[in-house]
Amino acid sequence: QTVVTQEPSFSVSPGGTVTLTCGLSSGSVSTSYYPSWYQQTPGQAPRTLIYSTNTRSSGVPDRFSGSILGNKAALTITGAQADDESDYYCVLYMGSGSWVFGGGTKLTVL
Amino acid sequence: EVQLVQSGAEVKKPGESLKISCKGSGYSFTSYWIGWVRQMPGKGLEWMGIIYPGDSDTRYSPSFQGQVTISADKSISTAYLQWSSLKASDTAMYYCARTEMVNYYYYMDVWGKGTTVTVSS
């Protein structure tokens, strides 16, 4: 079973920059996995941030960006704000209509 | 406005059956896949499976194959997730999500607010 890995937690100072990553237990993440990123605050449904590696969903501020860094997908938040404190999930497309979520990263802004 | 409206919270006993729903509006329901995602209490998101309401083509995660059934009624723009015999471990929040699956676009773009399912004796 494929495991998608994410940092369990991360912290960033207000105004700072943070990069969260999304890897595979075996192998490298490439654009062929069409990585997407979702933000979830407690008690709320997920919100789509980034899809197809680096395309921002409608209404998402440009301080959120996606990329491939080395062998992982990455979500970078530039100029972090207090309301960016959330859980962030990456999802990889495995082909044949199948996706796998990462375990999520809890981001603290302090 | 594109919306997915999910059915209300459910409290069930182990062994009971359940069918929860997700009604789409504001778009062509038969032109997009609908996926289901589980979130157990205090845990992360898990992809369960998807259905294409246009032809009922359905795919499941290996972890959920045989455990749940995904279906859709395109005449009323509604997708379903059902259990034939609930277990306490099915206690979770369940989200539906409109899912793009076309060339270069494979992601969930619109989410329902979720349905809480509690299974307890």
Short mmCIF file of C-alpha atoms in Angstrom, two decimals, chain A residues 1 33-36 38 40 43-48 50-52 55 57 87 89 91 93 96-103, chain B residues 37 39 43-47 50 59-63 93 95 99-101 103-114:
data_model
loop_
_atom_site.label_atom_id
_atom_site.label_comp_id
_atom_site.label_asym_id
_atom_site.label_seq_id
_atom_site.Cartn_x
_atom_site.Cartn_y
_atom_site.Cartn_z
CA GLN A 1 0.00 0.00 0.00
CA TYR A 33 1.05 12.40 -9.66
CA TYR A 34 -0.82 15.71 -10.14
CA PRO A 35 -0.28 16.71 -6.49
CA SER A 36 -3.01 18.82 -4.93
CA TYR A 38 -6.05 21.20 0.80
CA GLN A 40 -8.65 22.37 6.75
CA GLY A 43 -14.66 21.90 12.37
CA GLN A 44 -14.62 22.89 8.71
CA ALA A 45 -14.63 21.06 5.43
CA PRO A 46 -11.39 21.00 3.46
CA ARG A 47 -10.69 23.85 1.06
CA THR A 48 -8.84 23.32 -2.20
CA ILE A 50 -3.48 23.99 -5.22
CA TYR A 51 -4.00 21.41 -7.97
CA SER A 52 -1.90 19.93 -10.75
CA THR A 55 -2.23 25.87 -10.07
CA SER A 57 -7.70 27.25 -6.99
CA ASP A 87 -4.08 21.40 8.81
CA TYR A 89 -3.16 17.81 3.28
CA VAL A 91 -3.17 14.22 -2.25
CA TYR A 93 -3.25 10.80 -8.01
CA SER A 96 -6.99 4.56 -12.66
CA GLY A 97 -9.21 6.90 -10.69
CA SER A 98 -7.48 6.47 -7.36
CA TRP A 99 -6.03 8.99 -4.92
CA VAL A 100 -4.07 8.76 -1.67
CA PHE A 101 -4.01 11.45 1.00
CA GLY A 102 -0.97 12.27 3.04
CA GLY A 103 -1.29 12.22 6.81
CA VAL B 37 -13.54 11.12 1.95
CA GLN B 39 -12.16 11.67 8.55
CA LYS B 43 -7.46 11.96 12.37
CA GLY B 44 -6.57 12.85 8.80
CA LEU B 45 -8.45 12.62 5.54
CA GLU B 46 -8.78 9.28 3.74
CA TRP B 47 -9.90 8.86 0.14
CA ILE B 50 -15.50 7.97 -6.57
CA ARG B 59 -13.75 3.14 -8.24
CA TYR B 60 -12.82 2.26 -4.65
CA SER B 61 -9.75 2.57 -2.50
CA PRO B 62 -8.51 -0.94 -1.63
CA SER B 63 -9.02 0.02 2.02
CA MET B 93 -17.12 12.60 9.39
CA TYR B 95 -17.21 14.44 3.03
CA THR B 99 -13.70 15.54 -8.47
CA GLU B 100 -12.02 16.46 -11.71
CA MET B 101 -10.53 13.55 -13.59
CA ASN B 103 -6.30 15.18 -18.82
CA TYR B 104 -3.89 17.09 -16.53
CA TYR B 105 -6.59 17.76 -13.93
CA TYR B 106 -7.00 15.24 -11.16
CA TYR B 107 -8.24 16.84 -7.94
CA MET B 108 -11.20 17.61 -5.71
CA ASP B 109 -12.48 21.11 -6.34
CA VAL B 110 -15.76 21.56 -4.43
CA TRP B 111 -16.52 20.04 -1.06
CA GLY B 112 -19.67 19.32 0.88
CA LYS B 113 -19.83 20.35 4.53
CA GLY B 114 -19.72 16.77 5.72
#
